[in-house]
Coordinates of C-alpha atoms and ligand atoms in Angstrom, one line a residue:
M19 CA 0.1 -0.4 -0.3
K20 CA 2.9 2.3 1.3
K21 CA 4.7 1.5 -1.9
S22 CA 1.4 2.0 -4.1
L23 CA 0.8 5.2 -2.9
L24 CA 4.4 6.4 -3.3
G25 CA 4.4 5.1 -7.0
L26 CA 1.2 7.4 -7.2
V27 CA 2.3 10.2 -5.5
V28 CA 5.7 10.0 -8.1
L29 CA 3.4 9.8 -11.1
L30 CA 1.4 12.8 -9.9
T31 CA 4.6 15.1 -9.3
L32 CA 5.8 13.8 -13.4
S33 CA 2.8 14.8 -15.0
M34 CA 2.6 17.8 -12.8
T35 CA 6.4 18.8 -13.8
S36 CA 6.4 17.6 -17.3
R37 CA 2.7 20.1 -17.9
S38 CA 4.5 23.0 -16.8
Q39 CA 7.9 22.4 -18.1
V40 CA 6.9 22.9 -21.3
K41 CA 8.5 26.1 -22.3
I42 CA 7.9 27.9 -25.4
G43 CA 10.5 30.3 -26.7
F44 CA 10.9 32.4 -30.2
E45 CA 13.9 33.9 -32.0
V46 CA 13.3 36.4 -35.3
S47 CA 16.1 37.6 -36.6
F48 CA 16.6 39.4 -40.4
I49 CA 18.5 37.8 -42.9
E50 CA 17.1 39.3 -46.1
P51 CA 15.5 42.5 -44.6
Q52 CA 15.4 44.2 -48.2
A53 CA 13.2 41.1 -49.6
H54 CA 10.7 41.5 -47.0
Y55 CA 11.8 38.7 -44.6
A56 CA 11.8 37.6 -41.4
E57 CA 13.6 34.8 -39.9
V58 CA 11.4 33.1 -36.9
E59 CA 13.1 29.9 -34.8
M60 CA 10.5 27.9 -32.5
N61 CA 11.9 25.6 -29.8
I62 CA 9.4 23.6 -27.6
S63 CA 11.0 21.7 -24.9
G64 CA 8.6 19.7 -22.4
L65 CA 6.7 18.0 -24.6
N66 CA 6.2 14.2 -24.9
K67 CA 4.0 13.4 -27.9
D68 CA 4.4 11.0 -30.9
Y69 CA 3.5 14.2 -32.7
I70 CA 3.0 17.6 -32.4
D71 CA 0.9 20.8 -34.6
V72 CA 1.7 23.4 -34.8
K73 CA -0.4 26.1 -36.3
M74 CA -0.7 29.8 -37.7
P75 CA -3.9 31.6 -36.8
V76 CA -6.1 32.7 -40.1
W77 CA -6.8 36.5 -39.3
A78 CA -6.0 38.8 -36.4
P79 CA -8.3 40.0 -34.0
G80 CA -9.8 43.5 -34.7
S81 CA -10.3 43.4 -38.6
Y82 CA -12.6 40.7 -39.0
L83 CA -11.9 38.8 -42.4
V84 CA -9.8 36.0 -42.7
R85 CA -6.1 37.0 -44.4
E86 CA -4.6 33.5 -44.8
F87 CA -1.6 34.2 -42.9
A88 CA 0.0 30.8 -43.6
K89 CA 0.5 32.3 -47.2
N90 CA 3.4 33.8 -46.3
V91 CA 5.3 31.1 -44.9
E92 CA 8.0 29.6 -46.6
G93 CA 10.6 27.2 -45.5
F94 CA 9.5 25.2 -42.5
K95 CA 11.5 22.3 -40.8
A96 CA 11.5 21.2 -37.8
Q97 CA 14.3 19.5 -35.5
A98 CA 14.2 17.0 -32.4
A99 CA 17.0 16.9 -30.6
G100 CA 18.8 18.6 -32.8
K101 CA 18.3 15.6 -35.6
A102 CA 15.8 17.0 -38.8
V103 CA 12.5 14.7 -38.3
K104 CA 9.6 14.6 -41.1
S105 CA 7.3 17.0 -41.1
E106 CA 3.8 17.8 -43.2
K107 CA 0.9 20.7 -43.8
V108 CA -2.2 18.6 -42.6
D109 CA -4.4 21.7 -43.4
K110 CA -3.9 24.5 -44.9
N111 CA -2.8 26.9 -41.5
T112 CA -1.2 23.3 -39.7
W113 CA 2.2 22.0 -39.6
R114 CA 2.3 18.3 -37.9
I115 CA 5.6 17.5 -36.5
Y116 CA 6.3 13.8 -36.0
N117 CA 9.0 12.1 -33.6
A118 CA 8.8 14.5 -31.0
K119 CA 9.1 12.3 -28.6
A120 CA 12.5 13.8 -28.2
S121 CA 13.0 16.7 -25.2
S122 CA 13.3 19.5 -27.5
V123 CA 11.5 20.3 -31.1
K124 CA 13.2 23.4 -32.9
I125 CA 11.1 24.8 -35.9
N126 CA 12.2 27.2 -38.0
Y127 CA 11.0 29.1 -41.1
R128 CA 10.6 32.2 -43.4
V129 CA 7.9 34.7 -43.2
Y130 CA 7.8 37.5 -46.1
G131 CA 5.9 41.1 -45.1
F132 CA 5.2 43.2 -47.9
E133 CA 1.6 44.7 -46.6
A134 CA 2.1 47.7 -44.9
S135 CA -1.0 48.1 -43.1
V136 CA -1.9 48.1 -39.4
R137 CA -2.4 44.3 -39.1
T138 CA -0.1 42.4 -41.5
S139 CA 3.8 42.1 -41.3
Y140 CA 5.8 44.9 -43.3
I141 CA 9.7 44.1 -43.5
D142 CA 11.8 46.2 -45.2
D143 CA 15.6 47.9 -45.0
S144 CA 14.8 50.4 -43.0
H145 CA 12.5 48.8 -40.3
A146 CA 10.4 45.7 -39.6
F147 CA 6.8 45.4 -38.1
L148 CA 5.6 42.2 -36.9
S149 CA 1.8 41.7 -36.6
S150 CA 2.2 38.9 -34.3
T151 CA -0.8 36.9 -35.8
G152 CA 0.8 36.4 -39.1
I153 CA 4.9 36.0 -37.3
F154 CA 3.9 32.9 -34.4
M155 CA 2.8 29.8 -34.2
Y156 CA 1.5 27.6 -31.0
P157 CA 1.2 24.1 -30.3
D158 CA -2.6 23.0 -31.1
G159 CA -4.4 23.1 -28.1
M160 CA -1.9 25.2 -26.3
I161 CA -2.9 28.3 -26.7
K162 CA -2.9 29.2 -22.6
S163 CA 0.9 28.3 -22.3
P164 CA 3.7 31.3 -21.7
S165 CA 6.1 32.3 -24.0
T166 CA 8.8 34.1 -24.2
V167 CA 10.2 36.0 -28.0
K168 CA 13.5 37.4 -28.6
I169 CA 14.5 40.1 -31.2
V170 CA 17.2 40.6 -32.8
P171 CA 17.3 43.4 -34.3
F172 CA 18.9 43.9 -38.3
Q173 CA 22.5 45.2 -38.3
G174 CA 22.2 49.3 -37.4
W175 CA 18.9 48.7 -36.1
S176 CA 18.6 49.7 -32.8
K177 CA 15.1 49.6 -30.7
V178 CA 12.0 47.4 -30.1
S179 CA 9.1 48.4 -29.0
T180 CA 5.8 46.5 -28.3
G181 CA 3.3 46.1 -25.5
L182 CA 4.5 43.2 -24.0
E183 CA 6.5 42.7 -21.0
P184 CA 10.3 42.7 -21.2
V185 CA 12.8 39.8 -19.5
K186 CA 14.8 41.5 -17.2
G187 CA 18.0 41.7 -18.1
Q188 CA 17.9 40.3 -21.5
Q189 CA 18.1 42.9 -23.9
F190 CA 14.9 42.7 -26.1
T191 CA 13.1 39.4 -25.4
Y192 CA 10.4 39.8 -24.0
C193 CA 7.6 37.2 -22.2
A194 CA 3.8 36.5 -23.0
A195 CA 1.7 34.8 -20.4
D196 CA -0.4 32.8 -23.0
F197 CA -0.3 33.0 -27.0
D198 CA -3.8 35.4 -26.8
I199 CA -1.3 37.9 -25.4
L200 CA 1.2 37.4 -28.1
F201 CA -1.0 37.5 -30.6
D202 CA -2.6 40.1 -29.5
S203 CA 1.4 42.4 -29.1
P204 CA 2.8 43.5 -32.2
I205 CA 6.4 44.4 -32.6
E206 CA 8.1 47.4 -34.3
V207 CA 12.3 46.9 -34.5
G208 CA 14.3 49.5 -36.4
N209 CA 15.1 52.9 -35.7
Q210 CA 11.9 54.6 -34.7
D211 CA 11.7 58.2 -33.3
I212 CA 10.3 57.5 -29.1
F213 CA 9.3 59.9 -27.2
E214 CA 7.3 58.8 -23.8
F215 CA 4.6 60.5 -21.5
T216 CA 3.2 59.8 -18.5
A217 CA -0.9 60.0 -18.2
A218 CA -3.5 58.8 -15.9
G219 CA -0.9 56.9 -13.7
V220 CA 0.3 55.6 -17.1
R221 CA 3.4 55.6 -18.9
H222 CA 2.9 55.5 -22.5
E223 CA 5.2 55.2 -24.9
V224 CA 4.8 56.4 -29.3
A225 CA 7.0 55.0 -31.6
M226 CA 7.0 57.3 -34.5
V227 CA 8.4 55.2 -38.2
G228 CA 9.4 56.6 -41.7
G229 CA 8.7 60.2 -40.7
G230 CA 6.5 62.5 -40.3
N231 CA 6.4 66.5 -39.0
Y232 CA 4.8 66.1 -35.8
D233 CA 5.6 68.3 -32.7
K234 CA 6.6 66.1 -30.2
E235 CA 5.7 68.5 -27.4
R236 CA 2.7 69.6 -28.6
L237 CA 1.6 65.4 -29.3
K238 CA 2.7 65.1 -25.6
V239 CA -0.3 67.2 -24.4
D240 CA -2.9 66.4 -26.4
M241 CA -2.5 62.4 -26.4
A242 CA -2.5 62.7 -22.7
K243 CA -5.6 64.8 -22.6
V244 CA -6.8 61.9 -24.5
V245 CA -5.9 59.2 -22.5
E246 CA -6.9 61.1 -19.2
A247 CA -10.6 62.1 -20.2
S248 CA -10.9 58.3 -22.4
T249 CA -10.0 56.7 -18.4
A250 CA -12.6 59.2 -17.1
V251 CA -16.0 57.7 -18.1
Y252 CA -14.5 54.3 -16.7
G253 CA -12.4 55.3 -13.9
E254 CA -9.6 53.2 -14.2
N255 CA -7.2 51.9 -16.2
P256 CA -6.1 48.8 -16.7
N257 CA -2.7 49.5 -17.5
K258 CA 0.6 49.9 -16.1
H259 CA 2.5 50.5 -19.7
Y260 CA 1.2 51.4 -23.0
T261 CA 2.8 51.6 -26.5
F262 CA 1.9 53.6 -29.4
I263 CA 3.4 52.1 -32.8
V264 CA 2.3 55.4 -35.7
H265 CA 3.5 54.3 -38.9
H266 CA 4.0 57.5 -41.3
F267 CA 2.9 57.6 -45.1
Q268 CA 3.6 59.8 -48.1
R269 CA -0.2 58.5 -48.0
G270 CA -2.1 56.4 -45.1
G271 CA -4.4 56.0 -42.4
G272 CA -6.1 53.2 -40.2
G273 CA -5.5 52.2 -36.7
L274 CA -6.1 48.4 -35.2
E275 CA -6.1 48.0 -31.2
H276 CA -4.6 46.3 -28.8
I277 CA -5.0 45.2 -24.8
N278 CA -1.9 47.5 -24.3
S279 CA -0.6 49.4 -27.7
T280 CA -2.1 50.0 -30.4
V281 CA -1.3 50.9 -34.4
L282 CA -1.8 53.8 -36.0
G283 CA -1.4 54.9 -39.8
A284 CA -0.6 58.3 -40.6
S285 CA 0.7 60.5 -43.5
R286 CA 3.8 62.4 -43.2
E287 CA 2.1 65.7 -43.8
Q288 CA -0.6 65.1 -41.4
Y289 CA 0.7 67.6 -38.4
T290 CA 0.7 70.4 -41.1
S291 CA -3.2 71.5 -40.9
E292 CA -5.1 71.5 -37.9
S293 CA -7.8 69.4 -39.7
G294 CA -5.1 66.7 -39.8
Y295 CA -3.5 67.4 -36.4
T296 CA -7.5 67.2 -35.6
G297 CA -7.7 63.8 -37.6
F298 CA -5.0 62.1 -35.6
L299 CA -6.0 62.9 -32.3
N300 CA -9.1 61.3 -33.4
L301 CA -7.4 58.0 -34.6
V302 CA -5.4 57.9 -30.7
A303 CA -8.6 58.9 -29.2
H304 CA -10.5 55.6 -31.2
E305 CA -8.0 53.6 -30.5
Y306 CA -7.4 54.1 -27.0
Y307 CA -10.8 54.1 -26.4
H308 CA -10.8 50.4 -27.8
L309 CA -8.1 49.3 -24.9
W310 CA -12.4 49.2 -23.0
N311 CA -14.6 48.8 -25.4
V312 CA -14.0 45.6 -27.0
K313 CA -10.2 44.6 -25.3
R314 CA -11.8 44.0 -22.2
L315 CA -16.2 44.9 -22.4
R316 CA -16.4 42.5 -25.2
P317 CA -18.9 40.6 -27.4
V318 CA -18.8 36.5 -25.6
A319 CA -17.6 36.0 -29.0
L320 CA -14.6 38.0 -29.3
G321 CA -12.5 36.4 -26.7
P322 CA -11.4 33.6 -25.8
F323 CA -10.4 33.6 -29.7
D324 CA -11.0 31.4 -32.3
Y325 CA -7.7 31.5 -34.5
D326 CA -8.8 29.2 -37.0
K327 CA -11.6 30.7 -38.3
E328 CA -14.6 33.4 -38.7
N329 CA -16.0 34.4 -35.3
Y330 CA -19.7 35.5 -35.8
T331 CA -20.4 38.6 -33.1
T332 CA -23.6 40.8 -34.4
N333 CA -22.6 43.0 -31.4
L334 CA -19.8 45.4 -34.0
W335 CA -22.2 48.3 -33.4
I336 CA -21.4 48.3 -29.9
S337 CA -18.0 47.3 -30.3
E338 CA -17.0 50.1 -33.2
G339 CA -19.6 52.6 -33.8
F340 CA -19.8 53.3 -29.9
T341 CA -15.7 53.3 -30.3
A342 CA -16.5 56.1 -33.0
Y343 CA -19.2 57.9 -30.9
Y344 CA -17.2 58.0 -28.3
E345 CA -13.8 59.4 -30.2
N346 CA -16.0 62.0 -30.7
K347 CA -17.3 62.6 -27.0
I348 CA -13.6 62.3 -26.0
M349 CA -12.4 64.9 -27.8
L350 CA -14.9 67.4 -26.7
N351 CA -14.5 66.2 -23.2
A352 CA -10.3 66.7 -23.4
G353 CA -10.9 70.3 -24.9
L354 CA -9.5 69.1 -28.4
I355 CA -13.1 70.2 -30.4
D356 CA -15.3 72.5 -29.4
P357 CA -19.4 72.0 -28.5
Q358 CA -20.2 73.6 -32.2
T359 CA -18.1 70.4 -33.8
F360 CA -18.6 68.2 -31.8
A361 CA -21.9 68.5 -31.9
N362 CA -22.0 69.0 -37.0
N363 CA -19.1 65.9 -36.4
L364 CA -22.6 63.9 -35.0
V365 CA -25.2 65.2 -37.5
T366 CA -22.9 64.7 -40.3
A367 CA -23.4 61.2 -39.1
V368 CA -26.3 61.2 -38.7
A369 CA -26.6 62.2 -42.7
N370 CA -24.2 59.9 -43.9
V371 CA -26.0 57.0 -42.4
E372 CA -29.4 58.4 -43.4
N373 CA -28.5 58.8 -47.8
T374 CA -26.7 55.3 -48.0
P375 CA -29.1 53.3 -49.3
G376 CA -28.0 50.2 -47.7
A377 CA -29.3 51.3 -44.0
K378 CA -32.6 50.6 -45.5
V379 CA -32.2 47.0 -46.3
Q380 CA -29.1 46.0 -43.8
T381 CA -30.0 45.9 -40.0
V382 CA -27.0 47.4 -38.0
A383 CA -27.0 43.0 -36.1
E384 CA -27.0 42.1 -39.8
A385 CA -23.8 44.0 -41.0
S386 CA -21.7 43.1 -38.2
F387 CA -22.6 39.7 -38.5
D388 CA -21.9 39.5 -41.8
A389 CA -18.7 41.9 -41.9
W390 CA -16.3 38.5 -42.7
I391 CA -18.0 38.7 -45.9
K392 CA -19.6 42.2 -46.5
F393 CA -17.9 44.6 -44.9
Y394 CA -14.1 43.4 -45.5
R395 CA -15.1 42.3 -48.9
P396 CA -17.0 45.7 -50.3
N397 CA -17.9 45.7 -53.9
E398 CA -19.6 48.3 -56.4
N399 CA -23.0 47.6 -54.5
S400 CA -22.3 47.9 -51.2
S401 CA -23.5 51.3 -50.2
N402 CA -26.7 50.1 -51.7
T403 CA -26.9 46.7 -49.8
T404 CA -25.3 47.1 -46.6
I405 CA -24.8 49.7 -43.8
S406 CA -21.4 50.7 -41.8
Y407 CA -21.8 48.9 -38.1
Y408 CA -19.6 52.3 -37.3
S409 CA -21.7 54.7 -38.6
K410 CA -24.6 53.3 -38.2
G411 CA -23.3 52.4 -34.6
E412 CA -22.0 55.7 -34.1
V413 CA -25.7 57.3 -34.1
I414 CA -26.9 54.4 -32.2
G415 CA -24.3 55.5 -29.5
L416 CA -26.1 59.3 -29.8
L417 CA -29.6 58.4 -29.8
M418 CA -29.1 55.7 -26.8
D419 CA -27.1 58.3 -24.4
L420 CA -29.8 61.1 -25.6
E421 CA -32.5 58.9 -24.3
I422 CA -30.7 57.1 -21.3
A423 CA -30.1 61.2 -20.0
Q424 CA -33.6 62.2 -21.0
A425 CA -35.5 59.3 -19.2
T426 CA -33.0 60.0 -16.1
K427 CA -33.7 63.4 -16.5
G428 CA -29.5 64.0 -16.8
A429 CA -28.9 61.6 -13.6
K430 CA -27.3 58.8 -16.2
S431 CA -26.3 58.5 -20.0
L432 CA -24.1 55.6 -21.5
D433 CA -20.7 56.5 -20.0
D434 CA -22.9 54.6 -16.8
V435 CA -23.8 51.8 -19.2
M436 CA -20.2 51.3 -20.4
K437 CA -18.3 51.0 -17.1
A438 CA -20.7 48.9 -15.7
M439 CA -20.4 46.9 -18.5
Y440 CA -16.5 46.6 -17.8
L441 CA -16.3 45.8 -14.3
H442 CA -19.0 43.2 -15.0
G443 CA -16.5 41.9 -17.4
K444 CA -13.6 42.3 -15.0
T445 CA -15.6 40.3 -12.9
S446 CA -17.1 37.7 -14.6
Q447 CA -13.8 37.2 -16.8
R448 CA -16.2 36.7 -19.8
G449 CA -18.0 39.0 -23.0
Y450 CA -21.2 40.4 -22.4
T451 CA -24.6 38.3 -24.6
D452 CA -26.9 40.8 -26.7
A453 CA -29.1 39.9 -23.4
E454 CA -26.9 41.1 -21.0
F455 CA -25.8 44.8 -22.8
K456 CA -29.8 45.1 -23.4
A457 CA -30.2 44.4 -19.4
M458 CA -27.8 47.2 -18.6
V459 CA -29.2 49.4 -20.4
E460 CA -32.6 49.1 -19.3
K461 CA -31.2 48.9 -15.8
I462 CA -29.5 52.4 -16.0
S463 CA -32.5 53.9 -18.1
G464 CA -35.2 52.6 -15.2
I465 CA -37.3 52.0 -19.3
N466 CA -37.7 49.6 -21.9
F467 CA -35.3 49.5 -25.0
T468 CA -37.3 46.8 -26.7
D469 CA -38.8 48.9 -28.8
F470 CA -35.1 50.8 -29.8
Y471 CA -33.7 47.8 -30.2
A472 CA -36.6 46.8 -33.1
K473 CA -36.3 50.4 -34.8
Y474 CA -32.8 50.7 -35.1
I475 CA -30.5 47.8 -34.5
N476 CA -32.5 44.4 -35.4
G477 CA -34.8 47.5 -38.1
T478 CA -33.5 49.7 -40.1
H479 CA -35.8 52.2 -38.7
P480 CA -34.7 56.0 -40.0
A481 CA -33.2 57.4 -36.9
E482 CA -35.3 60.1 -35.6
Y483 CA -32.5 63.0 -34.9
Q484 CA -34.8 65.8 -34.5
K485 CA -36.6 64.2 -31.6
Y486 CA -33.0 62.7 -29.9
L487 CA -31.1 65.8 -30.1
G488 CA -33.8 68.1 -29.2
Y489 CA -33.5 66.0 -25.4
A490 CA -30.7 68.1 -24.9
G491 CA -31.9 71.2 -26.6
I492 CA -30.1 70.8 -30.1
K493 CA -32.1 71.6 -33.7
V494 CA -31.3 69.8 -36.2
K495 CA -31.8 72.2 -39.7
N496 CA -32.3 69.8 -43.2
E497 CA -30.0 72.3 -45.4
N498 CA -31.6 70.6 -48.1
E499 CA -35.3 71.0 -46.8
G500 CA -38.0 72.3 -49.6
T501 CA -35.4 72.6 -52.4
S502 CA -35.9 69.9 -55.5
I503 CA -31.7 69.0 -56.8
P504 CA -32.2 67.1 -59.6
Y505 CA -29.9 64.6 -59.4
I506 CA -28.3 61.3 -61.3
G507 CA -27.2 59.1 -58.8
V508 CA -23.6 58.1 -60.2
A509 CA -20.0 58.8 -58.9
S510 CA -17.0 58.2 -61.8
R511 CA -13.4 58.3 -61.3
N512 CA -11.5 59.8 -64.2
V513 CA -8.9 57.0 -66.0
D514 CA -6.3 58.4 -68.5
G515 CA -9.1 61.4 -69.1
G516 CA -12.1 58.6 -69.7
I517 CA -14.6 59.1 -67.3
F518 CA -16.1 55.7 -65.3
I519 CA -19.3 55.3 -63.5
T520 CA -18.0 54.1 -60.2
A521 CA -21.0 53.7 -58.3
V522 CA -25.0 53.3 -58.8
S523 CA -27.3 54.6 -55.7
R524 CA -30.0 52.5 -55.2
N525 CA -33.4 54.3 -57.0
S526 CA -31.7 57.1 -58.7
A527 CA -32.6 57.7 -61.9
A528 CA -29.0 56.6 -62.8
W529 CA -30.3 52.7 -61.1
V530 CA -33.7 53.4 -62.7
D531 CA -33.1 54.5 -66.8
G532 CA -30.3 51.8 -66.6
L533 CA -26.6 53.1 -66.7
N534 CA -24.3 51.2 -65.2
V535 CA -20.5 50.8 -63.3
N536 CA -18.1 50.9 -65.1
D537 CA -19.8 52.3 -68.6
Q538 CA -17.2 55.3 -69.8
V539 CA -19.4 58.3 -70.1
I540 CA -18.9 59.9 -73.6
S541 CA -21.3 62.9 -73.9
V542 CA -24.3 64.2 -71.3
D543 CA -27.0 65.5 -73.5
G544 CA -24.9 66.2 -76.4
V545 CA -22.1 67.9 -74.3
P546 CA -18.9 65.8 -74.3
V547 CA -18.1 64.6 -70.8
E548 CA -14.9 66.8 -70.4
A549 CA -17.0 70.1 -70.8
V550 CA -19.4 68.9 -68.6
V551 CA -17.3 70.0 -65.4
E552 CA -17.1 72.8 -66.9
R553 CA -20.8 73.4 -68.4
M554 CA -22.2 71.9 -64.7
S555 CA -25.8 73.6 -66.2
V556 CA -26.1 70.3 -68.1
I557 CA -27.1 69.3 -64.6
T558 CA -28.0 71.9 -62.7
G559 CA -29.8 73.8 -65.0
K560 CA -32.4 71.3 -65.4
K561 CA -35.0 70.0 -63.4
V562 CA -36.3 67.7 -61.7
G563 CA -38.7 65.4 -64.4
D564 CA -36.4 66.8 -67.1
V565 CA -34.5 63.6 -70.0
V566 CA -31.0 63.5 -70.1
K567 CA -29.5 61.8 -72.8
F568 CA -26.2 59.4 -71.7
Q569 CA -24.3 58.3 -74.2
V570 CA -21.8 55.7 -72.8
V571 CA -19.4 52.8 -74.2
R572 CA -20.2 49.5 -72.7
D573 CA -17.9 46.7 -73.3
G574 CA -16.7 48.5 -76.2
L575 CA -20.3 48.9 -77.3
P576 CA -21.6 52.4 -77.7
K577 CA -25.1 52.8 -75.8
T578 CA -27.5 56.2 -75.4
F579 CA -29.9 56.4 -72.4
A580 CA -32.2 58.7 -71.7
V581 CA -32.0 59.1 -68.2
T582 CA -34.9 61.5 -66.0
L583 CA -33.7 63.4 -63.7
K584 CA -35.5 62.2 -60.0
A585 CA -34.7 65.0 -56.7
N586 CA -31.8 64.6 -54.4
P587 CA -32.9 62.3 -51.7
N588 CA -30.1 63.3 -49.4
I589 CA -30.4 65.6 -46.2
K590 CA -27.7 67.7 -45.2
L591 CA -27.6 68.5 -41.7
T592 CA -26.6 71.6 -39.5
A593 CA -26.6 71.4 -35.5
V594 CA -28.0 75.1 -33.5
I595 CA -26.6 74.4 -30.2
D596 CA -30.4 76.5 -28.4
D597 CA -29.3 79.0 -25.8
K598 CA -32.8 78.7 -24.8
A599 CA -33.3 76.2 -23.8
T600 CA -35.1 74.6 -21.1
A601 CA -34.1 73.7 -17.5
K602 CA -34.3 70.2 -18.3
Q603 CA -33.4 69.7 -20.9
L604 CA -29.8 71.7 -20.1
A605 CA -30.0 68.6 -17.5
V606 CA -29.1 66.5 -20.2
R607 CA -26.9 68.5 -22.4
K608 CA -24.8 68.3 -19.2
R609 CA -24.8 64.9 -18.2
W610 CA -25.1 63.6 -22.0
A611 CA -21.4 66.0 -23.1
G612 CA -20.7 68.0 -20.7
I613 CA -21.7 71.4 -22.6
Ligands
ZN722 ZN1 -11.7 50.3 -33.6

């Protein structure tokens, strides 16, 4: 009995140590950065299996498209205990390594990175941006395992910027508590210009890549204001340090959120104009706000992630749309835009949604669910059949915020919902369901939101913006009201002097009378198209109901279309902040926007 008990103890101890002794380490180096390659070595020790599968994610969280990162991998080979062993691909993103029972396995592969974006890797002779989901592999079933990453910069490169925790005493070496953290931590290697600031008790590092005419001192002050205003919504900032990686291009933009870092795109000349500078701070506000909304306060489908396939959620109107809405609120609260700009930005967002034909076809919940096949794969008909969960979600954020402030007579706002849902996620350690989010909105507001959800989230009801903004004493004017402007309903592009139709708006004159995308317009009412631009009266001189003759070339054949002009259906909104608002309107306005 004693003996067998002893055996059991030994067995238990062995199995426990064998699990805890699995070590995963990466080393990334560069032999041919000018040809856009990174060399990856992965060492796994302590595994005791006949074979192991290693996998590369197919997508990058935050960007809802299967990107097949494994397509950039070449030269995969494996060694066990120092000897080459057989390996083979078993599906598009999985490699199987045999004879792995040896105590250590070494894997080498190269990754090609030449797609400059916030979610893909880019390597050249001046720097490397490593988007982790397309660089690192994980042993199947071991997503929760810790790992270390050592970066060996190319000769002449001296800096590494990442949100990963550095390993003390080891240069350019970092650790990740699990693969979710590693995949959520992009790495910039090169000679970036780094500056720091502290705000909300958090040390922030800003890594500026690729030039740019920014003013560091001004950015430190204004980015700190954005951080403080974002943190104020939630009452706490969960990070100890945060890294901004900013890529500058001749023309660029976009951003991708991570748990304690972000990657931003900017134009080198962006900081010259005030509007460009404000636009950059807007992007900072958007991505920074995400460290709560979507990285922590998140839909249940978005974490833990399945890196093998699409992860479906109907809640991107909250994750992205509310972030777009808060971007504007944070800019106002940080004192970086004035109340009139704030109000105009919001009504412009409303008009953009109302003027999109697809807003009457697709609900925002459907837009979110189908992001993978629609939003991220747009075509010439997208604006007729889809609505962006960013812009519609922004409008819903506005309406919901005002509805809560109105229902509580200015005691509560959407801020209270966001904060409560953040704390809910922190306690439950999981994402929220549709029902939980709605329940919290109803709890905080004290009113029923079933009709609101039916209209705006699961329906395509037009936004009742005058009613909602009226709660805060904001009057909205439609500049196009009462006008009857003739309208064709096409967008076009000049290709080598030829004017080609690129979009036809649903139910417009062009739609009804048969103009198509890719038609080359030769003349309008007999006036050659080159002259139409100068003589806008060819169209503006007409009235609704007039017939205009379009001569086009379609697939090499001439065609003529008689287009009966219809009235421009689009609204153009401006906001007036009413000085003579009632006490209740002022209370709602104060809680809603602090103005
Ligand atoms: Zn976003």
